Coordinates of C-alpha atoms and ligand atoms in Angstrom, one line a residue:
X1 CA 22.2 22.7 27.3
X2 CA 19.4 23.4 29.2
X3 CA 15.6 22.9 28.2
X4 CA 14.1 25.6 26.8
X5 CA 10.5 26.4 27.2
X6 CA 8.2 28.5 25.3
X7 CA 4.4 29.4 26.6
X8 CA 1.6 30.0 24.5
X9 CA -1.5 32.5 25.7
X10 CA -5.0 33.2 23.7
X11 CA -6.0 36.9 23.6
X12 CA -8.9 38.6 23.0
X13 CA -11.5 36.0 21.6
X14 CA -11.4 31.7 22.1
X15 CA -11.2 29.4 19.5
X16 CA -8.0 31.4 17.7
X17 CA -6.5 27.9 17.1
X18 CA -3.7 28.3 19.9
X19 CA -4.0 24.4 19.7
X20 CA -3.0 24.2 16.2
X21 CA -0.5 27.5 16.1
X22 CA 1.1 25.7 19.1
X23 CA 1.2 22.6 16.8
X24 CA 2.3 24.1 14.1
X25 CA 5.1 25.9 15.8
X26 CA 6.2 21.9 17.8
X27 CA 6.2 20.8 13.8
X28 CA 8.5 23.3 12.6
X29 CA 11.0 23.1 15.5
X30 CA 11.2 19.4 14.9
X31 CA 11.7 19.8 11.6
X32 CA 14.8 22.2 12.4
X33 CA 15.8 19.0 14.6
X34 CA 15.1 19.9 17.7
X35 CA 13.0 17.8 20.6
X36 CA 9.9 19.0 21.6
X37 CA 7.3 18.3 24.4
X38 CA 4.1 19.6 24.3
X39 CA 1.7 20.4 27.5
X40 CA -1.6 21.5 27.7
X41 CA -3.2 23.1 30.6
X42 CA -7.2 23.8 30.6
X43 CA -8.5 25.8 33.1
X44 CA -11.9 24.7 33.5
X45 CA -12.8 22.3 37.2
X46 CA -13.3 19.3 35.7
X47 CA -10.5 16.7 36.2
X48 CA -10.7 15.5 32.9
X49 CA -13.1 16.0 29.6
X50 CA -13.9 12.7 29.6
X51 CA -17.6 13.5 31.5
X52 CA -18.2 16.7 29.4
X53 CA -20.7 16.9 26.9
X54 CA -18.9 16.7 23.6
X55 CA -21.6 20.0 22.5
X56 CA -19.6 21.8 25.3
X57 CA -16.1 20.7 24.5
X58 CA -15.9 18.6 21.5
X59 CA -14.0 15.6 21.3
X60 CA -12.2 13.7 24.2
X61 CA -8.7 12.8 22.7
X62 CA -7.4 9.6 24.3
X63 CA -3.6 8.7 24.9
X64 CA -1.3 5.9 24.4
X65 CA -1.4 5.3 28.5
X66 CA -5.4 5.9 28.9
X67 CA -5.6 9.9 29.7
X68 CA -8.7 11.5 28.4
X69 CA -7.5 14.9 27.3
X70 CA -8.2 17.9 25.5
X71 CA -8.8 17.8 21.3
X72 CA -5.5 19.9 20.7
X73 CA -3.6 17.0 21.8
X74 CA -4.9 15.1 18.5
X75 CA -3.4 18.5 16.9
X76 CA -0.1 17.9 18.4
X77 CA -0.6 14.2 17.6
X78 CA -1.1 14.9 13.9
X79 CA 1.7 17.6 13.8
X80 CA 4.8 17.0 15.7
X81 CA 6.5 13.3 17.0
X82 CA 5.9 14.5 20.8
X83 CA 5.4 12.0 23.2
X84 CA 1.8 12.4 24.4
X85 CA 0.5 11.1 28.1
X86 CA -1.0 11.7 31.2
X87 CA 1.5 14.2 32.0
X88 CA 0.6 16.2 28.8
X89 CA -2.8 17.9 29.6
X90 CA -3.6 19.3 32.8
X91 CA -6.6 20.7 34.0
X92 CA -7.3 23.0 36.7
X93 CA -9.8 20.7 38.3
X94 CA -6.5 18.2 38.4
X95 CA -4.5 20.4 39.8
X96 CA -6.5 21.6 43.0
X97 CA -7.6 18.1 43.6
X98 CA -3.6 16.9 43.7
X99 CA -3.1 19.6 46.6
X100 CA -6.5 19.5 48.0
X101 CA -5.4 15.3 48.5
X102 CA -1.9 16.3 49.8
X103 CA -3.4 18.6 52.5
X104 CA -6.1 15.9 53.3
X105 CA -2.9 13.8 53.9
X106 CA -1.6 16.4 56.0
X107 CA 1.4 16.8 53.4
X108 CA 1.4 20.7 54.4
X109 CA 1.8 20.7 57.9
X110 CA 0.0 23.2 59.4
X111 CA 0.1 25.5 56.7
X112 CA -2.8 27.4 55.1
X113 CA -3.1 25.9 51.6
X114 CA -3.3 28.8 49.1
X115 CA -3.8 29.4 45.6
X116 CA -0.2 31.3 45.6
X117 CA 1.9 29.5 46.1
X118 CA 0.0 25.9 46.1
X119 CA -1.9 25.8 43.0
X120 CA 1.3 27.5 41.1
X121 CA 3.8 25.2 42.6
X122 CA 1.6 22.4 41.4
X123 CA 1.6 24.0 38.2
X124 CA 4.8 24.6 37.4
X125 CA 5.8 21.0 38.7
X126 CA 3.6 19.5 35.9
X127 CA 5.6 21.7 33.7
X128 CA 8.7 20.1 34.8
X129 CA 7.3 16.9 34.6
X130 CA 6.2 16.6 31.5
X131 CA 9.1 17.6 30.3
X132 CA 11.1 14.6 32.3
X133 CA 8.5 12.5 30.6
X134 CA 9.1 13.2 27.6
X135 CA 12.2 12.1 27.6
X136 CA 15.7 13.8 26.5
X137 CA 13.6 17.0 25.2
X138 CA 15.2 20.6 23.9
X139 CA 11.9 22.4 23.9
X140 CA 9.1 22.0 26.1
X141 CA 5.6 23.9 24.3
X142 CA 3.4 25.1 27.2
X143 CA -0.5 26.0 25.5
X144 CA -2.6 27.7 28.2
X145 CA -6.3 27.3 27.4
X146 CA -8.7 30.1 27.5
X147 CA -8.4 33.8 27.1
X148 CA -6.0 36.3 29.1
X149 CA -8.4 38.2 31.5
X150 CA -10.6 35.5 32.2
X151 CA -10.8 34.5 36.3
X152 CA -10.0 30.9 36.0
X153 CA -6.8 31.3 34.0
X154 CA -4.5 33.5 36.7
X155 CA -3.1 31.4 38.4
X156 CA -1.5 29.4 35.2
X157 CA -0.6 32.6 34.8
X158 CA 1.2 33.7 38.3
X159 CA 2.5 30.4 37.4
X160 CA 4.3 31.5 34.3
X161 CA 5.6 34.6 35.5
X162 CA 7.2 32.8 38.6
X163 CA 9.0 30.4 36.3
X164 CA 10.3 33.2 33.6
X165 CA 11.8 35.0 37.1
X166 CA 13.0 31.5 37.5
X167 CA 14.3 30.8 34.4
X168 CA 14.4 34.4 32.2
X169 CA 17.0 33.3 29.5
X170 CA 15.0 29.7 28.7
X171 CA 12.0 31.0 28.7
X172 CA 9.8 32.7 25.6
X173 CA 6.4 33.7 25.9
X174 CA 4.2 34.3 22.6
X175 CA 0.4 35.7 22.4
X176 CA -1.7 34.5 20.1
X177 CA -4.4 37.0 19.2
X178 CA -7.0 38.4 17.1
X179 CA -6.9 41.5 15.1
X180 CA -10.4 42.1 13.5
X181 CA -11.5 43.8 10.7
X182 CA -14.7 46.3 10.9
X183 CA -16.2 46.2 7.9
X184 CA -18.6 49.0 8.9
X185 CA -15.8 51.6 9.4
X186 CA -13.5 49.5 6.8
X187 CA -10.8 49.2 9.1
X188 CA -8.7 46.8 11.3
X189 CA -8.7 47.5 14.5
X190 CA -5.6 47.0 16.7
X191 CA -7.2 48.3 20.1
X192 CA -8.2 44.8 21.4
X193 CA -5.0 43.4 21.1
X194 CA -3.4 46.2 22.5
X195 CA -5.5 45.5 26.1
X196 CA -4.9 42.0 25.9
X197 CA -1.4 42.6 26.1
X198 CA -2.1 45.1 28.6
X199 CA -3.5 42.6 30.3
X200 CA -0.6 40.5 30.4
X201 CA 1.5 43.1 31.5
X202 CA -0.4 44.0 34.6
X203 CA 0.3 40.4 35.6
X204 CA 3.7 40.6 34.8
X205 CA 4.0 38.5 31.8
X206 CA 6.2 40.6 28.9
X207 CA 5.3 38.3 25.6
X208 CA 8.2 38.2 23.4
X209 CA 6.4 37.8 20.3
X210 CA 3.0 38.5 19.3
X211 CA 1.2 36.7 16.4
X212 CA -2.0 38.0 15.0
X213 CA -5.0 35.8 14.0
X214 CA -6.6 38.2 11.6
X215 CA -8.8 36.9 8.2
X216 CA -6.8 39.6 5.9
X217 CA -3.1 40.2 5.5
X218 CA -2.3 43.0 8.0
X219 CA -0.6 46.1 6.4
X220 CA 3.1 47.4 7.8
X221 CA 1.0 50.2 9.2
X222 CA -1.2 47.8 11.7
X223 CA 2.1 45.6 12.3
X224 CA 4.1 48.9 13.1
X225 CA 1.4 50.3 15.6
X226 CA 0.7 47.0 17.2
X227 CA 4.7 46.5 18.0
X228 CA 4.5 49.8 19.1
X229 CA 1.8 50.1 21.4
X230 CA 2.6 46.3 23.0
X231 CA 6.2 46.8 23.1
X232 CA 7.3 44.3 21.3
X233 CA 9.9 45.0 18.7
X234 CA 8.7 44.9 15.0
X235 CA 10.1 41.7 13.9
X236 CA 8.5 39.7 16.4
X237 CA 4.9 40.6 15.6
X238 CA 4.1 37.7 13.4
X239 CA 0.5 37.4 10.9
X240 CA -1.5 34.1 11.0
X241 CA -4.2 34.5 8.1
X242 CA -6.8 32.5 7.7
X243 CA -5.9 29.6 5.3
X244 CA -7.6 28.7 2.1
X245 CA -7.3 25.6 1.6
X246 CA -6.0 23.7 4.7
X247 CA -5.2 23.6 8.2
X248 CA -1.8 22.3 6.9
X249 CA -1.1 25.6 5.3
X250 CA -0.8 26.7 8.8
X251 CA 3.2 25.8 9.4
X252 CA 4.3 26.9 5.8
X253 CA 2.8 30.1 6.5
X254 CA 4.3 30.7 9.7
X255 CA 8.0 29.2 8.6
X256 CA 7.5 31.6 5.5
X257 CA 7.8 34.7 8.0
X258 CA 10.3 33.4 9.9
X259 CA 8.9 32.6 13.0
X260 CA 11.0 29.6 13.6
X261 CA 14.0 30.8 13.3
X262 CA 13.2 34.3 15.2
X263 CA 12.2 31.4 18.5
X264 CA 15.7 29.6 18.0
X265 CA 17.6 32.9 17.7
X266 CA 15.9 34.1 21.3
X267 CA 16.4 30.8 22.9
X268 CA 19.7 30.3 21.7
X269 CA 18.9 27.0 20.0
X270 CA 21.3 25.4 17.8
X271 CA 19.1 24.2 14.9
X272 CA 19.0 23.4 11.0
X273 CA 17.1 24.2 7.7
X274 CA 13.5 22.4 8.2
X275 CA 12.4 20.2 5.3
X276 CA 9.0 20.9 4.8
X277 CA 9.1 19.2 1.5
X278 CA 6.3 16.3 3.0
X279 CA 4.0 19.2 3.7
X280 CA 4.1 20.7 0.7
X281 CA 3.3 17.8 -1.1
X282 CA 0.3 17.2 1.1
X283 CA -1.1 20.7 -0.1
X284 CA -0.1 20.1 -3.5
X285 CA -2.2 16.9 -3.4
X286 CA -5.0 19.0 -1.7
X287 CA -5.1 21.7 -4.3
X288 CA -4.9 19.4 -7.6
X289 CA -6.7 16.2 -6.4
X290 CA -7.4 13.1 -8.7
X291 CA -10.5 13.1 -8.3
X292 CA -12.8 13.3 -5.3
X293 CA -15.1 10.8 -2.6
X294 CA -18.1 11.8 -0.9
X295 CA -18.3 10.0 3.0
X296 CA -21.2 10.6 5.1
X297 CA -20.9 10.5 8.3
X298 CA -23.8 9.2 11.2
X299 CA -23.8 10.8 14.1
X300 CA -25.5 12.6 17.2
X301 CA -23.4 16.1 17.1
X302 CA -23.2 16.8 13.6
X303 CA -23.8 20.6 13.8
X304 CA -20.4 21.1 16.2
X305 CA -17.3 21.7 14.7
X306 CA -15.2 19.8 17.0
X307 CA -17.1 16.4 18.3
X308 CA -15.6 14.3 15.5
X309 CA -12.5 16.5 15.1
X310 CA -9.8 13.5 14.7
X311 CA -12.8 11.4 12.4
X312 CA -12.8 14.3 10.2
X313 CA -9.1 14.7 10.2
X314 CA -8.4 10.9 9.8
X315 CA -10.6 11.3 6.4
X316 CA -8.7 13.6 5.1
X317 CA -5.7 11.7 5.5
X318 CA -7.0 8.8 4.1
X319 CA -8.0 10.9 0.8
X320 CA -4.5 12.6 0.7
X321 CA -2.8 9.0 1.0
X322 CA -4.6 8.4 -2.4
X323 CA -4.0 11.5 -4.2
X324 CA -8.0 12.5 -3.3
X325 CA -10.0 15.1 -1.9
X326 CA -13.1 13.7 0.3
X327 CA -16.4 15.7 1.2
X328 CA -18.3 14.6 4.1
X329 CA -21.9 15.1 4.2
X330 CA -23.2 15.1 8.0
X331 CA -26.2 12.9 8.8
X332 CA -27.7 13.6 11.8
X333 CA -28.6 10.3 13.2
X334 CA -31.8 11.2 15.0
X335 CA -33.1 12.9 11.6
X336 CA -32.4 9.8 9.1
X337 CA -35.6 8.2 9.5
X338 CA -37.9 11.3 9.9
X339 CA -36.4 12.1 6.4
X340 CA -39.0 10.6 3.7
X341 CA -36.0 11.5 0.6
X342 CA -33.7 9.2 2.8
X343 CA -32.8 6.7 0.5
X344 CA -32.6 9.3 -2.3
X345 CA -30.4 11.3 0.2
X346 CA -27.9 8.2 1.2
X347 CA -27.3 7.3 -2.4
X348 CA -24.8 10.2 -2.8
X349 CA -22.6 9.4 -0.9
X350 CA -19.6 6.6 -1.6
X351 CA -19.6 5.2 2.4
X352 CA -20.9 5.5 5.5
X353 CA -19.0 5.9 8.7
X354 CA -20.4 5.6 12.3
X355 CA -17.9 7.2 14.8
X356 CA -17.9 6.9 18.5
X357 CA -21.1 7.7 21.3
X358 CA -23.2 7.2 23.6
X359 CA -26.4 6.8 24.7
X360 CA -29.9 6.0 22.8
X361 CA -30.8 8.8 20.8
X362 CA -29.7 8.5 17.1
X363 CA -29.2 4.7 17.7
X364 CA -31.8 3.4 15.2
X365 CA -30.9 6.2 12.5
X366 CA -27.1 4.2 12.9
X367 CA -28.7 1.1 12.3
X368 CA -30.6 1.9 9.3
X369 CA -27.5 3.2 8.2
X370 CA -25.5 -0.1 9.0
X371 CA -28.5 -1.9 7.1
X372 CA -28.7 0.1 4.4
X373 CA -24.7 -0.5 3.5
X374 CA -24.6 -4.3 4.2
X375 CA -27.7 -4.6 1.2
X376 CA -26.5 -2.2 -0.6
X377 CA -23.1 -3.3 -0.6
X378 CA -21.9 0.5 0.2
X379 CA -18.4 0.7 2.3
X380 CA -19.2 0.7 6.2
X381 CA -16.6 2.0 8.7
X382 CA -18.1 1.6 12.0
X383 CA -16.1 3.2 15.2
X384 CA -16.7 2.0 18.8
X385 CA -20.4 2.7 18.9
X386 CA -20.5 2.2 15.0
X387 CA -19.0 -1.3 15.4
X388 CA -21.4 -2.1 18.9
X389 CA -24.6 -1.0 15.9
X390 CA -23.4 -3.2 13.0
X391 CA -23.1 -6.6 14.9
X392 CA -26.7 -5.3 16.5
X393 CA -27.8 -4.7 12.9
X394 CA -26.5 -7.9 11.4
X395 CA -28.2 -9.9 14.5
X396 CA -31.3 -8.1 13.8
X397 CA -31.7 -8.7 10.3
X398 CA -29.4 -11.4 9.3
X399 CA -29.5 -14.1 12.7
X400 CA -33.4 -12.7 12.9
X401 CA -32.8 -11.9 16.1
X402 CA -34.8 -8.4 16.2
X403 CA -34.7 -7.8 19.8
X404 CA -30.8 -7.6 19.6
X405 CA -29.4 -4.7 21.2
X406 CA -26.4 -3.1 23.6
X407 CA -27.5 -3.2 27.3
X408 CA -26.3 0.5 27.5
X409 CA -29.5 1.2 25.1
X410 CA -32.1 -1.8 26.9
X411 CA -30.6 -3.5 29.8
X412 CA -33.8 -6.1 29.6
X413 CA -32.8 -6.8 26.0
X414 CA -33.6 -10.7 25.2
X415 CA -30.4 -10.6 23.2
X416 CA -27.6 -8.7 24.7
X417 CA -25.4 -9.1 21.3
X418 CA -23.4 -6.3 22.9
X419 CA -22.8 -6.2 26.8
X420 CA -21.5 -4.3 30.0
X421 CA -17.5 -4.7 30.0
X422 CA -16.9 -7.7 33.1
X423 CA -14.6 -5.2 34.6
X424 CA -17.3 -2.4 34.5
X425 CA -19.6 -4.2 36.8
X426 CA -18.6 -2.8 39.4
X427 CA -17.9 0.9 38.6
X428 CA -19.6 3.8 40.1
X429 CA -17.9 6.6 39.3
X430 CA -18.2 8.2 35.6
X431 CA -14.7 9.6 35.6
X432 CA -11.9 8.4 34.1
X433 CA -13.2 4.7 34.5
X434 CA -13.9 3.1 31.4
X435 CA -11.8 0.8 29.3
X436 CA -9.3 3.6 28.5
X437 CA -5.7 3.5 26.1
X438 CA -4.1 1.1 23.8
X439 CA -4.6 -2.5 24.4
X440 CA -2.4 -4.8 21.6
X441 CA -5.1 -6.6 19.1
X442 CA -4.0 -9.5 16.9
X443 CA -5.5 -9.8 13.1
X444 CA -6.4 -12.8 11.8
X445 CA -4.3 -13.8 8.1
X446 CA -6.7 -13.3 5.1
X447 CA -8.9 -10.5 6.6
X448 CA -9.1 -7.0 5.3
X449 CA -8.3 -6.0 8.7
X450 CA -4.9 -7.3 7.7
X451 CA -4.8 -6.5 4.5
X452 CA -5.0 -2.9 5.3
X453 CA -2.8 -3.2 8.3
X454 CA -0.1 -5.4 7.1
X455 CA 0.5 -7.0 10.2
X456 CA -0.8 -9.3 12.8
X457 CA -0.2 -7.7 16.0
X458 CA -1.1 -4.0 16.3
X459 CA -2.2 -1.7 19.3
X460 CA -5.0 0.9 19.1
X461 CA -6.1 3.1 21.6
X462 CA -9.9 2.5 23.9
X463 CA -12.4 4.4 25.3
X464 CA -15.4 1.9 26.1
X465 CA -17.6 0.6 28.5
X466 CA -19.6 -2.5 26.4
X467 CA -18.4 -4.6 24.2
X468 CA -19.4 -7.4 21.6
X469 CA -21.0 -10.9 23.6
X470 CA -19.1 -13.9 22.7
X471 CA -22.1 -16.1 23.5
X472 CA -23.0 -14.7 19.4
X473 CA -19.9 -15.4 18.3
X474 CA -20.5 -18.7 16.9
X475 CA -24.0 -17.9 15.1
X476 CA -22.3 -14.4 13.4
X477 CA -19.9 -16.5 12.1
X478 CA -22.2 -18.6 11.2
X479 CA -23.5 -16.2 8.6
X480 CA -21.1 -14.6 7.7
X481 CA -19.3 -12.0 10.2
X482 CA -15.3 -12.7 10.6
X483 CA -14.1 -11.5 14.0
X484 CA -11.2 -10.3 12.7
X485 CA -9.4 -8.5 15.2
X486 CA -9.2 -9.6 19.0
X487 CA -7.6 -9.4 22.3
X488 CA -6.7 -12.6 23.1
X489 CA -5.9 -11.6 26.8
X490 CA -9.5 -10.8 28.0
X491 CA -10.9 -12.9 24.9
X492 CA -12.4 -9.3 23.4
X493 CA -13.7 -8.5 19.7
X494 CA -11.5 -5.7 18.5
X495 CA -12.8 -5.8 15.2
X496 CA -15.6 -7.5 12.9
X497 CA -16.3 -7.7 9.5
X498 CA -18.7 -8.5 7.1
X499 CA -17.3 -11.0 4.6
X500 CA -19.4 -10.9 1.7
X501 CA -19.0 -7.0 1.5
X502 CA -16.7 -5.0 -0.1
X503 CA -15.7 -3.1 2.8
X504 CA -17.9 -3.4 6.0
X505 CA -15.7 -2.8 8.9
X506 CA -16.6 -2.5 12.6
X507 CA -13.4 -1.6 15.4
X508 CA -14.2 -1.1 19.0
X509 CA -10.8 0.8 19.5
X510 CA -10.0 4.8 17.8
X511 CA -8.0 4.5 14.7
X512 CA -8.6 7.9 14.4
X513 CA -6.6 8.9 17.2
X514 CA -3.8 7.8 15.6
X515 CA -3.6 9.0 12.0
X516 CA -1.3 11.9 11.0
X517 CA -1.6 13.7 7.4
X518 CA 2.2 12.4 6.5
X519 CA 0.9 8.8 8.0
X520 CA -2.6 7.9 7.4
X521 CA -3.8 5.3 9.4
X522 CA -3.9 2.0 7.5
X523 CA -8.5 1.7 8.2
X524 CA -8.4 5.4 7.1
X525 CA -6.1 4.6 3.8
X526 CA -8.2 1.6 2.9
X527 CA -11.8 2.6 3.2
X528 CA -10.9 5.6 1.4
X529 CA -9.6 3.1 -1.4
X530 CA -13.2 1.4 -1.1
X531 CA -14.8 4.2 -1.8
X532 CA -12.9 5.7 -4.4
X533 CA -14.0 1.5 -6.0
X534 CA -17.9 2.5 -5.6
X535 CA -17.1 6.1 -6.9
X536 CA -16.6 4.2 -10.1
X537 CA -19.6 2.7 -9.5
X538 CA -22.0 5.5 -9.1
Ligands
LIG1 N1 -21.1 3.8 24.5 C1 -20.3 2.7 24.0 C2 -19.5 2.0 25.1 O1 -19.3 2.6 26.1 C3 -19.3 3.2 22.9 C4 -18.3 4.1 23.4 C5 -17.6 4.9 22.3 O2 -18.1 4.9 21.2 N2 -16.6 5.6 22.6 O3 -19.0 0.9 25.0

């Protein structure tokens, strides 16, 4: 049978949650035991997210094989099985500079190199590959960022309508969009959608289904005009409602209408009941916890929804995998120490966690955060960044060494506990050149490390330039630290530890790109568990 394929487009409004309706949709096919591949396409210049801002685009999700992509990969990550890589987020910036380097080459021969049919053969060939990729796949799930009518997205769309004339009876196309409620004239209003879809049509692109984001159940009378005026038959206009009480709600509501069977039925795909039962019990554990932890969380982009995205996530799943419900309390790291409450304010909270950054600001606020945990005996989980501050913090204060910093923050630094990869040295481009993907790390018997892992060997994924000094690797031990985690191959720390701690934790690598509600990740699980221990305590 052939490989089906079923695009995804945004209407009306961004941030609709295509990312996580396209998820949702790649669980729920699984679950009827199918194969699905998932591919995102972004249609902003830059090559990659890795040098944006995470205020402009939140998190940079980071594969197995060292592509920095888009956050609704970690949605498809925590979802569905699909193999993510390279191959599964494109951007536009990617695709122009593949041709623009082909005609450079001379690859076209004489031809003028145009947006039709260049850029959309490109296109569609990264559809086709990442299906190949992905191995012996039944569905391929194509998200297209941004918002039908916006510039920068037509040619993903041209695209799309060239391969539905290509392929008509393997192909399904479903717009996502957003049905608003006036509360001024107490009404929803249809009319948006209804040019959005327009929209579509003038490019040539008939969706198939149509599913509303809206935050109220829509009446039969909205469904009913909306099939009507879009043209799409009646029991393929779907609702997604805002959720109450979890993203995870967002599959069981969508299987509860029917939508995945409706998308086997029109691609002809062969396909079973879906057991759901795993999800279920996640939201039953979410709406009757046992009891509840309170994290707070150190970092420079508090305020944005999305910079931590996978952090937050991971959290959860940590909570869920013990039966709890966790609150995070954001601590902007460049506020702590203006704050003259702060050690009032830091006592309600059950652990600290330090994710992932860069650059100066904030840094001491992390290490009075990493100090203030080690004394206080408080569970520490410290991410990339957050592991680079706690050996700084433990030099400082415990090896008296206070000048000790990271040469990203003082290059002159007497004591350069944490230092410029070797490999780095010579990099000049920002792009896609750090230490990027999963590199294996072996745990030392007797650690936590292993204790939460429950094995020795173990790969996590990387997305660093510095990394811990070994000429203090001798002198932390000394006192204390355990290098617990390492990769023995470029003689790296993975991860440190503070021994006489309960929990005080430090990995250079991203556990939390790799922790799933059904699977927490084994750090998540366990400093979750030490937290719930100094719940007790408080
Ligand atoms: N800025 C640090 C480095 O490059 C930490 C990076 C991170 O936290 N992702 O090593």
């Amino acid at each position: 049978m052939s490989v089906k394929y079923i695009f995804i487009t945004g209407g009306v409004v961004s941030s609709l949650g295509k990312g996580l309706t396209s998820a949702s949709l790649a669980m729920l096919l699984e679950q009827k035991g199918l194969k699905v591949a998932m591919l995102k396409f972004d249609p902003y210049l830059n090559v990659d997210p890795g040098t944006m801002n995470p205020f402009q685009h939140g998190e940079v999700y980071v594969t197995d094989d060292g592509a920095e992509t888009d956050l609704d990969l970690g949605h498809y990550y925590r979802y569905s099985h699909s193999a993510l890589s390279k191959a599964s987020n494109a951007t536009s910036g990617q695709i122009y500079d593949t041709v623009i380097k082909q005609e450079r080459k001379g690859d076209y021969l004489g031809k003028t190199v145009q947006v039709i049919p260049h850029i959309t053969d490109e296109i569609k060939k990264r559809i086709i590959e990442c299906t190949k990729q992905s191995g012996d796949v039944d569905v391929t799930l194509v998200e297209i960022g941004g918002t039908v009518g916006d510039i920068e997205s037509l040619p993903f769309l041209e695209a799309i309508r060239q391969f539905l004339y290509d392929n008509p009876k393997d192909c399904l196309t479903i717009h996502l969009t957003y049905v608003p409620y006036l509360k001024a004239a107490g009404e929803v209003k249809t009319k948006p959608t209804q040019h959005s879809v327009q929209i579509l049509r003038e490019i040539g692109i008939i969706p198939n289904m149509i599913l509303c984001r809206c935050e109220q159940s829509l009446s039969d009378e909205i469904l009913d005009k909306i099939s009507l005026f879009c043209s799409v038959a009646r029991p393929l206009v779907f609702e997604e409602v805002d959720v109450e009480d979890s993203i995870y709600e967002v599959p069981i509501k969508l299987h509860e209408q029917g939508i995945d069977t409706k998308i086997c039925e029109l691609l002809q795909l062969s396909s079973t009941k879906p057991d759901l039962s795993a999800w279920h019990e996640i939201l039953k554990t979410i709406r009757n916890p046992k009891g509840k932890v309170v994290v707070g969380i150190v970092g420079k982009y508090m305020q944005h929804q999305d910079a931590y995205k996978s952090v937050f996530e991971s959290l959860e799943h940590g909570a869920i995998a013990h039966g709890y419900e966790i609150e995070i309390r954001r601590f902007e790291s460049d506020k702590i120490l203006e704050n003259d409450e702060i050690d009032e304010a830091m006592k309600g909270c059950d652990g600290y966690l330090v994710p992932g950054g860069f650059g100066e600001r904030g840094w001491m606020g992390k290490i009075f955060t990493a100090k203030y945990c080690r004394e206080n005996k408080i569970p520490f989980f410290g991410i990339c960044l957050g592991m680079q501050v706690m050996v700084c913090e433990f030099a400082r204060h415990v090896l008296n060494l206070p000048d000790a910093n990271t040469t990203e923050i003082d290059p002159q630094t007497k004591d350069p506990v944490v230092s410029l990869l070797s490999e780095q040295a010579h990099v000049k481009n920002l792009g896609g050149t750090m230490r990027l993907g999963a590199y294996p790390c072996h745990l030392s018997h007797g650690s936590k490390a292993f204790k939460a892992y429950q094995q020795q060997d173990i790969s996590e994924r990387h997305r660093h330039r510095y990394e811990f000094n070994n000429q203090y690797k001798k002198a932390m031990e000394d006192k204390g630290m355990l290098f617990s985690g390492t990769y023995n191959e470029g003689d790296l720390v993975e991860i440190s530890e503070v021994k006489d701690h309960p929990w005080m934790i430090g990995v250079q690598f991203h556990p939390e790109f790799k922790s799933k509600p059904t699977q927490a990740h084994p750090l998540f699980k366990d400093f979750v568990g030490a937290m719930i221990e100094q719940s007790k305590k408080r």
